[in-house]
């Protein structure tokens, strides 16, 4: 059974870098058709997609965050990471890691997020 | 970005009621859409993908339909454990985008 677990500081100072890690157990981050995703949810709001790093190490980012975010994959330790630079109070949120899976159905392929971490709360404050 | 507009934003219903939530995409996304359920303090959970395919383990009272720009999530007979917030999420383009959510609470 695949499990994801976020870890990192719960409090970050404004203008600093937020760094989170998602540890994957029960499967390999380098298996084909997996896209390792970060999503955040500000208090009382809906989720926002941050981006993903694929099983090949390729990345896709939300343009609204692209200038400040870096996602990476570490196959030796089976985890993936998020770095968000120059944070402000607007970056306060619950941060989730998730696996987006590309799965075949008949002649077609579909994506969906089938496994999620429990989420970690990050507060940006001095 | 593809905008996802969900309605209603909230609804009150009773156990046993039939509930319908709709999601409209700002451009055609074929059937690259999922429905996710989120309970307080928990991560979202995928109920349906590819607009109409039930995720493994999800009760059959949940169903989805739609193609292009209009999508529907239906709960045929609402159960106590279904009171939650529901989000649509498009997987057709980047960035992935969620609807604003529909909170289902007890009448």
XYZ file of N, CA and C in Angstrom:
699
model
N 0.847 -1.191 0.000
C 0.000 0.000 0.000
C 0.882 1.239 0.000
N 0.664 2.073 -0.977
C 1.487 3.274 -1.125
C 1.064 4.312 -0.094
N 2.050 4.912 0.540
C 1.779 6.000 1.483
C 2.715 7.156 1.217
N 2.194 8.369 1.395
C 2.979 9.584 1.245
C 2.970 10.338 2.574
N 4.103 10.929 2.939
C 4.196 11.665 4.189
C 4.994 12.937 3.987
N 4.342 14.075 4.247
C 5.027 15.356 4.141
C 5.829 15.633 5.414
N 6.934 16.348 5.262
C 7.714 16.768 6.427
C 8.400 18.090 6.117
N 8.628 18.851 7.185
C 9.289 20.146 7.033
C 8.842 21.095 8.115
N 9.446 22.286 8.144
C 9.109 23.266 9.188
C 7.667 23.721 9.109
N 7.057 23.923 10.274
C 5.689 24.419 10.306
C 5.612 25.935 10.325
N 6.752 26.581 10.544
C 6.797 28.045 10.600
C 7.967 28.537 9.756
N 7.676 29.462 8.850
C 8.713 30.022 7.979
C 8.649 31.546 8.083
N 9.803 32.175 8.129
C 9.893 33.629 8.221
C 9.661 34.271 6.855
N 8.920 35.367 6.790
C 8.717 36.057 5.503
C 10.038 36.345 4.813
N 10.048 36.201 3.502
C 11.169 36.390 2.572
C 12.114 35.192 2.529
N 11.932 34.227 3.428
C 12.784 33.037 3.418
C 12.232 31.985 2.465
N 12.866 30.808 2.471
C 12.479 29.712 1.586
C 11.769 28.623 2.362
N 10.613 28.232 1.871
C 9.841 27.121 2.420
C 10.360 25.838 1.756
N 10.739 24.854 2.577
C 11.248 23.579 2.043
C 10.482 22.422 2.662
N 9.881 21.611 1.811
C 9.135 20.443 2.254
C 9.603 19.208 1.492
N 9.487 18.065 2.165
C 9.828 16.789 1.563
C 8.635 15.862 1.676
N 8.426 15.037 0.656
C 7.396 14.016 0.686
C 8.079 12.657 0.544
N 7.965 11.855 1.577
C 8.567 10.522 1.564
C 7.539 9.508 1.065
N 7.949 8.725 0.088
C 7.073 7.736 -0.519
C 7.450 6.349 -0.009
N 6.458 5.619 0.483
C 6.690 4.238 0.902
C 5.709 3.321 0.173
N 6.167 2.127 -0.118
C 5.305 1.151 -0.775
C 5.386 1.148 -2.284
N 6.149 2.043 -2.870
C 6.320 2.063 -4.319
C 7.550 2.902 -4.641
N 7.977 2.869 -5.893
C 9.163 3.600 -6.314
C 8.777 4.881 -7.031
N 9.456 5.976 -6.693
C 9.167 7.255 -7.354
C 9.588 7.242 -8.825
N 10.379 6.275 -9.217
C 10.849 6.237 -10.601
C 10.011 5.306 -11.481
N 8.926 4.775 -10.941
C 8.047 3.914 -11.745
C 7.339 4.759 -12.803
N 7.156 4.187 -13.963
C 6.543 4.919 -15.079
C 5.132 5.379 -14.774
N 4.795 6.530 -15.383
C 3.440 7.086 -15.349
C 3.025 7.647 -13.998
N 4.010 7.966 -13.171
C 3.711 8.628 -11.916
C 4.183 10.081 -11.994
N 3.346 10.981 -11.490
C 3.655 12.409 -11.484
C 3.496 12.882 -10.045
N 4.586 13.256 -9.432
C 4.637 13.542 -7.990
C 4.333 15.015 -7.782
N 3.220 15.258 -7.114
C 2.528 16.537 -7.147
C 2.516 17.218 -5.780
N 2.558 18.551 -5.835
C 2.341 19.356 -4.631
C 1.098 20.228 -4.845
N 0.260 20.278 -3.828
C -0.971 21.055 -3.812
C -1.035 21.756 -2.461
N -1.543 22.976 -2.461
C -1.694 23.664 -1.190
C -3.119 24.173 -1.041
N -3.505 24.405 0.200
C -4.862 24.849 0.499
C -4.806 25.896 1.602
N -4.968 27.171 1.252
C -4.997 28.225 2.285
C -6.181 28.016 3.214
N -6.110 28.555 4.411
C -7.198 28.370 5.380
C -8.537 28.815 4.808
N -9.516 27.915 4.857
C -10.868 28.242 4.420
C -11.061 28.351 2.922
N -10.063 27.981 2.138
C -10.156 28.099 0.678
C -10.014 26.739 -0.001
N -10.164 26.731 -1.306
C -10.023 25.511 -2.076
C -8.569 25.198 -2.370
N -8.313 23.985 -2.862
C -6.942 23.587 -3.185
C -6.397 24.345 -4.403
N -5.065 24.495 -4.395
C -4.350 25.111 -5.516
C -3.217 24.185 -5.921
N -3.143 23.878 -7.208
C -2.088 23.012 -7.738
C -0.798 23.808 -7.856
N 0.274 23.311 -7.265
C 1.576 23.980 -7.320
C 2.387 23.472 -8.513
N 2.379 22.150 -8.705
C 3.122 21.574 -9.812
C 3.461 20.129 -9.547
N 4.145 19.528 -10.519
C 4.613 18.160 -10.316
C 6.005 17.940 -10.890
N 6.633 16.891 -10.346
C 7.875 16.371 -10.923
C 7.557 14.943 -11.350
N 7.865 14.628 -12.580
C 7.496 13.313 -13.109
C 8.538 12.267 -12.754
N 8.191 11.040 -13.083
C 9.074 9.905 -12.825
C 10.391 10.034 -13.599
N 10.403 10.854 -14.622
C 11.642 11.092 -15.392
C 12.444 12.250 -14.823
N 11.844 12.982 -13.873
C 12.495 14.168 -13.327
C 12.056 15.459 -13.993
N 11.255 15.364 -15.038
C 10.714 16.555 -15.670
C 9.705 17.256 -14.767
N 9.524 18.562 -14.969
C 8.654 19.333 -14.076
C 7.634 20.159 -14.838
N 6.510 20.411 -14.175
C 5.492 21.357 -14.626
C 5.094 22.184 -13.427
N 5.005 23.509 -13.606
C 4.682 24.394 -12.505
C 3.450 25.227 -12.830
N 2.770 25.652 -11.768
C 1.724 26.630 -11.926
C 2.381 27.969 -12.281
N 1.974 28.601 -13.381
C 2.605 29.879 -13.771
C 2.547 30.929 -12.679
N 1.528 30.854 -11.821
C 1.397 31.853 -10.755
C 2.510 31.732 -9.712
N 3.197 30.587 -9.686
C 4.255 30.343 -8.694
C 5.602 30.023 -9.333
N 5.626 29.883 -10.634
C 6.781 29.324 -11.328
C 8.090 30.048 -11.030
N 8.020 31.366 -10.849
C 9.251 32.135 -10.622
C 9.848 31.867 -9.238
N 9.081 31.238 -8.344
C 9.565 31.047 -6.966
C 9.699 29.579 -6.563
N 9.271 28.655 -7.390
C 9.169 27.257 -6.953
C 10.137 26.352 -7.701
N 10.654 25.364 -6.992
C 11.464 24.307 -7.589
C 11.028 22.972 -6.986
N 10.712 22.019 -7.856
C 10.392 20.656 -7.431
C 11.509 19.727 -7.889
N 11.810 18.738 -7.054
C 12.865 17.795 -7.410
C 12.519 16.401 -6.910
N 13.183 15.409 -7.529
C 12.947 14.001 -7.242
C 14.265 13.375 -6.804
N 14.238 12.574 -5.745
C 15.446 11.873 -5.292
C 15.161 10.374 -5.315
N 15.630 9.703 -6.340
C 15.341 8.281 -6.480
C 16.123 7.429 -5.477
N 17.231 7.932 -4.977
C 18.037 7.135 -4.039
C 17.363 7.010 -2.681
N 16.617 8.045 -2.295
C 15.918 8.016 -1.003
C 14.406 7.911 -1.168
N 13.961 7.822 -2.412
C 12.530 7.647 -2.718
C 11.670 8.769 -2.147
N 12.107 9.999 -2.374
C 11.270 11.102 -1.967
C 11.321 12.220 -3.008
N 10.408 13.156 -2.883
C 10.435 14.347 -3.737
C 10.226 15.578 -2.867
N 10.648 16.720 -3.398
C 10.764 17.918 -2.560
C 10.202 19.154 -3.240
N 9.831 20.101 -2.391
C 9.319 21.414 -2.813
C 10.167 22.489 -2.164
N 10.568 23.471 -2.949
C 11.190 24.685 -2.418
C 10.434 25.875 -2.985
N 9.965 26.735 -2.084
C 9.240 27.941 -2.460
C 9.966 29.128 -1.849
N 10.486 29.973 -2.720
C 11.338 31.078 -2.281
C 10.525 32.341 -1.990
N 11.124 33.223 -1.231
C 10.578 34.567 -0.980
C 9.130 34.507 -0.517
N 8.868 33.736 0.515
C 7.490 33.528 0.958
C 6.936 34.770 1.654
N 5.609 34.877 1.573
C 4.865 35.914 2.277
C 3.721 35.241 3.031
N 2.949 36.043 3.744
C 1.818 35.500 4.496
C 0.825 34.796 3.579
N 0.767 35.193 2.326
C -0.149 34.569 1.361
C 0.209 33.118 1.068
N 1.404 32.704 1.450
C 1.827 31.316 1.243
C 1.455 30.419 2.420
N 0.836 30.981 3.442
C 0.356 30.181 4.568
C -0.748 29.239 4.091
N -0.582 27.949 4.353
C -1.518 26.955 3.816
C -1.205 25.583 4.387
N -2.119 24.659 4.157
C -1.804 23.238 4.313
C -1.222 22.780 2.985
N -0.074 22.162 3.043
C 0.603 21.677 1.842
C 0.462 20.160 1.782
N -0.048 19.671 0.645
C -0.221 18.242 0.419
C 0.722 17.776 -0.682
N 1.265 16.583 -0.506
C 1.872 15.906 -1.639
C 0.899 14.814 -2.098
N 0.947 14.508 -3.374
C 0.025 13.537 -3.956
C 0.684 12.875 -5.157
N 0.152 11.733 -5.529
C 0.609 11.053 -6.736
C -0.471 11.189 -7.806
N -0.095 11.764 -8.929
C -0.990 11.787 -10.083
C -0.588 10.622 -10.967
N -1.557 9.793 -11.248
C -1.311 8.555 -11.970
C -1.880 8.665 -13.372
N -1.131 8.214 -14.358
C -1.618 8.112 -15.737
C -1.985 6.660 -15.955
N -3.276 6.410 -16.186
C -3.745 5.034 -16.258
C -4.478 4.763 -17.563
N -4.319 3.577 -18.144
C -5.010 3.255 -19.389
C -6.439 2.792 -19.128
N -7.336 3.264 -19.979
C -8.727 2.806 -19.977
C -9.106 2.597 -21.437
N -9.313 1.350 -21.807
C -9.531 0.996 -23.223
C -8.358 1.523 -24.038
N -8.663 2.332 -25.071
C -7.598 2.853 -25.936
C -7.044 4.180 -25.436
N -7.536 4.641 -24.292
C -7.196 5.985 -23.862
C -6.435 5.952 -22.537
N -5.879 7.118 -22.184
C -5.173 7.276 -20.923
C -5.785 8.435 -20.154
N -5.883 8.255 -18.849
C -6.450 9.289 -17.997
C -5.581 9.505 -16.770
N -5.615 10.762 -16.291
C -4.912 11.112 -15.077
C -5.891 11.212 -13.906
N -5.412 10.878 -12.749
C -6.114 11.237 -11.530
C -5.153 11.123 -10.355
N -5.494 11.795 -9.255
C -4.637 11.784 -8.068
C -5.153 10.717 -7.130
N -4.456 9.606 -7.076
C -4.984 8.450 -6.377
C -4.461 8.282 -4.954
N -3.350 8.920 -4.641
C -2.791 8.798 -3.285
C -2.373 10.182 -2.822
N -2.717 10.509 -1.594
C -2.394 11.816 -1.016
C -1.705 11.617 0.332
N -0.840 12.559 0.688
C -0.353 12.625 2.058
C -1.416 13.246 2.954
N -1.130 13.256 4.244
C -2.089 13.820 5.202
C -2.078 15.343 5.214
N -1.031 15.923 4.673
C -0.921 17.376 4.664
C -0.110 17.879 5.846
N 0.578 19.003 5.615
C 1.332 19.644 6.678
C 1.030 21.139 6.650
N 0.787 21.709 7.809
C 0.449 23.132 7.900
C 1.726 23.967 7.952
N 1.800 24.934 7.065
C 2.932 25.860 7.036
C 2.408 27.270 7.256
N 2.928 27.923 8.243
C 2.563 29.300 8.549
C 3.757 30.199 8.251
N 3.501 31.281 7.522
C 4.549 32.258 7.240
C 4.326 33.451 8.148
N 5.241 33.647 9.063
C 5.100 34.718 10.033
C 6.449 34.998 10.673
N 6.630 36.246 11.078
C 7.867 36.607 11.770
C 7.710 36.439 13.277
N -5.143 29.684 -18.370
C -5.567 28.616 -17.480
C -7.030 28.233 -17.768
N -7.355 26.971 -17.573
C -8.730 26.516 -17.693
C -9.449 26.797 -16.375
N -10.541 27.564 -16.461
C -11.305 27.903 -15.259
C -12.408 26.867 -15.062
N -12.550 26.418 -13.822
C -13.586 25.447 -13.468
C -14.591 26.123 -12.543
N -15.850 26.151 -12.966
C -16.895 26.818 -12.192
C -17.872 25.766 -11.672
N -17.939 25.675 -10.363
C -18.788 24.690 -9.715
C -20.043 25.343 -9.175
N -21.145 24.599 -9.170
C -22.367 25.086 -8.540
C -23.190 23.912 -8.010
N -23.892 24.151 -6.890
C -23.858 25.371 -6.087
C -22.590 25.412 -5.236
N -22.354 26.505 -4.554
C -21.202 26.576 -3.656
C -21.487 25.835 -2.356
N -22.754 25.727 -2.004
C -23.143 24.943 -0.835
C -24.569 24.469 -1.010
N -24.914 23.411 -0.294
C -26.287 22.925 -0.299
C -26.552 22.192 1.005
N -27.797 22.228 1.400
C -28.241 21.489 2.587
C -29.148 20.369 2.125
N -28.924 19.189 2.637
C -29.706 18.030 2.214
C -29.880 17.072 3.376
N -30.833 16.177 3.210
C -31.128 15.178 4.245
C -30.617 13.812 3.817
N -30.398 12.950 4.788
C -30.012 11.569 4.489
C -31.080 10.952 3.591
N -30.628 10.301 2.521
C -31.535 9.689 1.566
C -31.825 10.553 0.353
N -31.494 11.844 0.407
C -31.741 12.737 -0.720
C -30.826 12.409 -1.890
N -31.303 12.766 -3.081
C -30.469 12.710 -4.277
C -29.832 14.083 -4.438
N -28.514 14.118 -4.630
C -27.772 15.374 -4.697
C -27.020 15.439 -6.027
N -27.084 16.615 -6.651
C -26.378 16.827 -7.928
C -25.530 18.078 -7.836
N -24.279 17.948 -8.230
C -23.323 19.051 -8.262
C -22.818 19.176 -9.698
N -22.710 20.401 -10.191
C -22.251 20.587 -11.562
C -20.939 21.353 -11.614
N -20.218 21.115 -12.666
C -18.936 21.759 -12.893
C -18.856 22.120 -14.374
N -18.484 23.358 -14.640
C -18.366 23.812 -16.026
C -16.942 24.274 -16.282
N -16.372 23.815 -17.385
C -15.017 24.211 -17.768
C -15.068 25.381 -18.743
N -14.086 26.263 -18.668
C -14.059 27.445 -19.538
C -13.710 27.098 -20.977
N -13.205 25.904 -21.208
C -12.960 25.402 -22.551
C -13.091 23.885 -22.508
N -13.210 23.272 -23.663
C -13.424 21.838 -23.709
C -12.259 21.050 -23.137
N -12.583 20.102 -22.264
C -11.546 19.274 -21.644
C -11.809 17.790 -21.875
N -12.599 17.487 -22.921
C -12.981 16.098 -23.202
C -13.594 15.499 -21.927
N -13.082 14.384 -21.466
C -13.555 13.823 -20.194
C -12.407 13.704 -19.191
N -11.493 14.673 -19.244
C -10.343 14.691 -18.343
C -10.689 15.402 -17.050
N -11.633 14.825 -16.316
C -12.126 15.470 -15.109
C -12.292 14.468 -13.987
N -11.919 14.895 -12.786
C -12.116 14.071 -11.605
C -12.949 14.789 -10.569
N -13.584 14.009 -9.719
C -14.334 14.541 -8.579
C -13.654 14.057 -7.296
N -13.456 14.986 -6.360
C -12.733 14.701 -5.125
C -13.584 15.130 -3.942
N -13.559 14.311 -2.901
C -14.294 14.579 -1.670
C -13.291 14.944 -0.580
N -13.590 16.006 0.167
C -12.710 16.392 1.274
C -13.525 16.586 2.540
N -13.133 15.891 3.575
C -13.730 16.074 4.892
C -12.806 16.949 5.735
N -13.346 17.642 6.742
C -12.527 18.567 7.549
C -11.296 17.871 8.121
N -10.144 18.542 7.954
C -8.902 18.026 8.498
C -8.292 16.887 7.714
N -8.874 16.552 6.579
C -8.360 15.446 5.771
C -7.951 15.928 4.385
N -7.134 15.099 3.735
C -6.782 15.367 2.342
C -7.960 15.026 1.440
N -8.032 15.651 0.282
C -9.049 15.229 -0.694
C -8.839 13.769 -1.080
N -9.960 13.159 -1.490
C -9.947 11.753 -1.906
C -10.653 11.655 -3.246
N -10.030 10.946 -4.182
C -10.634 10.813 -5.509
C -11.818 9.863 -5.470
N -12.970 10.341 -5.956
C -14.158 9.500 -6.079
C -14.317 8.976 -7.509
N -14.117 9.863 -8.456
C -14.379 9.573 -9.868
C -13.266 10.183 -10.706
N -12.822 9.470 -11.738
C -11.889 10.016 -12.715
C -12.422 9.743 -14.119
N -11.815 10.396 -15.074
C -12.283 10.294 -16.463
C -13.774 10.603 -16.553
N -14.219 11.528 -15.733
C -15.588 12.045 -15.679
C -16.622 11.055 -15.158
N -16.408 9.742 -15.366
C -17.477 8.810 -15.013
C -16.997 7.485 -14.436
N -15.701 7.289 -14.294
C -15.180 6.017 -13.780
C -15.021 6.097 -12.265
N -15.693 5.163 -11.592
C -15.654 5.145 -10.131
C -14.312 4.609 -9.667
N -13.664 5.357 -8.782
C -12.406 4.899 -8.212
C -12.675 3.654 -7.364
N -11.710 2.751 -7.328
C -11.839 1.520 -6.565
C -12.214 1.804 -5.112
N -13.228 1.080 -4.608
C -13.637 1.217 -3.220
C -14.682 2.281 -2.955
N -15.005 3.083 -3.961
C -15.991 4.154 -3.781
C -17.398 3.577 -3.969
N -18.323 3.903 -3.062
C -19.682 3.332 -3.162
C -20.380 3.684 -4.469
N -21.221 2.785 -4.912
C -21.891 2.954 -6.206
C -22.975 4.027 -6.197
N -23.294 4.599 -5.037
C -24.252 5.706 -5.016
C -23.656 6.976 -5.636
N -22.340 6.999 -5.793
C -21.682 8.117 -6.480
C -21.600 7.811 -7.975
N -21.922 8.795 -8.795
C -21.760 8.641 -10.232
C -21.399 9.978 -10.856
N -20.744 9.917 -11.998
C -20.356 11.118 -12.706
C -20.698 11.025 -14.177
N -20.904 12.178 -14.786
C -21.195 12.204 -16.216
C -20.703 13.511 -16.800
N -20.675 13.555 -18.108
C -20.320 14.788 -18.797
C -19.182 14.621 -19.767
N -19.056 15.613 -20.659
C -17.985 15.632 -21.658
C -17.873 17.051 -22.191
N -16.650 17.462 -22.446
C -16.446 18.791 -23.041
C -16.333 19.873 -21.986
N -17.455 20.550 -21.714
C -17.428 21.649 -20.741
C -18.405 21.467 -19.585
N -19.306 20.511 -19.640
C -20.328 20.358 -18.614
C -20.228 18.978 -17.951
N -20.154 18.992 -16.616
C -19.972 17.753 -15.875
C -20.872 17.737 -14.635
N -21.228 16.538 -14.230
C -22.133 16.386 -13.086
C -21.645 15.273 -12.175
N -21.721 15.536 -10.875
C -21.533 14.504 -9.856
C -22.889 14.291 -9.188
N -23.315 13.047 -9.101
C -24.582 12.723 -8.464
C -24.356 11.742 -7.327
N -24.999 12.024 -6.202
C -25.056 11.078 -5.095
C -26.516 10.617 -5.037
N -26.762 9.361 -5.285
C -28.139 8.902 -5.486
C -28.950 8.884 -4.188
N -28.306 8.580 -3.084
C -28.983 8.538 -1.794
C -27.961 8.931 -0.727
N -28.033 10.172 -0.303
C -27.015 10.749 0.579
C -26.940 9.995 1.906
N -25.726 9.664 2.296
C -25.494 8.964 3.560
C -24.776 9.895 4.547
N -24.856 9.602 5.845
C -24.241 10.503 6.839
C -22.761 10.768 6.569
N -22.041 9.785 6.038
C -20.603 9.958 5.810
C -20.306 10.789 4.557
N -21.347 11.180 3.815
C -21.145 11.945 2.585
C -21.140 13.450 2.817
N -21.423 13.881 4.035
C -21.396 15.312 4.303
C -19.941 15.766 4.296
N -19.613 16.607 3.323
C -18.220 16.960 3.022
C -18.230 18.056 1.975
N -17.037 18.457 1.549
C -16.894 19.392 0.443
C -16.393 18.619 -0.775
N -16.972 18.926 -1.926
C -16.648 18.220 -3.168
C -16.023 19.210 -4.155
N -14.963 18.757 -4.805
C -14.257 19.572 -5.791
C -14.163 18.821 -7.110
N -14.337 19.545 -8.204
C -13.946 18.994 -9.496
C -12.518 19.455 -9.775
N -11.817 18.674 -10.573
C -10.428 18.976 -10.917
C -10.201 18.545 -12.355
N -9.733 19.497 -13.185
C -9.470 19.135 -14.578
C -8.032 18.673 -14.734
N -7.880 17.589 -15.491
C -6.565 17.006 -15.754
C -6.196 17.119 -17.244
N -6.852 18.059 -17.942
C -6.628 18.164 -19.379
C -5.427 19.012 -19.726
N -5.192 20.068 -18.949
C -4.096 20.981 -19.249
C -3.365 21.410 -17.989
N -2.320 22.195 -18.207
C -1.552 22.739 -17.093
C -1.698 24.261 -17.062
N -1.874 24.858 -15.880
C -1.897 24.178 -14.583
C -3.190 23.400 -14.368
N -3.122 22.323 -13.565
C -4.349 21.676 -13.131
C -5.157 22.703 -12.325
N -6.477 22.697 -12.498
C -7.299 23.663 -11.799
C -8.518 22.982 -11.178
N -8.826 23.435 -9.963
C -9.961 22.936 -9.197
C -11.156 23.877 -9.335
N -12.350 23.317 -9.176
C -13.509 24.146 -8.950
C -13.432 24.747 -7.543
N -14.357 25.684 -7.273
C -14.320 26.390 -5.989
C -14.813 25.533 -4.828
N -15.462 24.418 -5.138
C -15.947 23.511 -4.115
C -17.435 23.660 -3.848
N -18.050 22.562 -3.436
C -19.452 22.533 -3.019
C -19.516 21.869 -1.645
N -19.941 22.631 -0.675
C -20.056 22.089 0.676
C -21.456 21.505 0.857
N -21.506 20.233 1.203
C -22.776 19.542 1.435
C -22.948 19.361 2.938
N -23.973 19.999 3.489
C -24.182 19.839 4.923
C -25.605 19.369 5.213
N -25.831 19.113 6.483
C -27.083 18.476 6.903
C -28.197 19.517 7.019
N -29.335 19.200 6.402
C -30.488 20.097 6.511
C -31.090 19.967 7.909
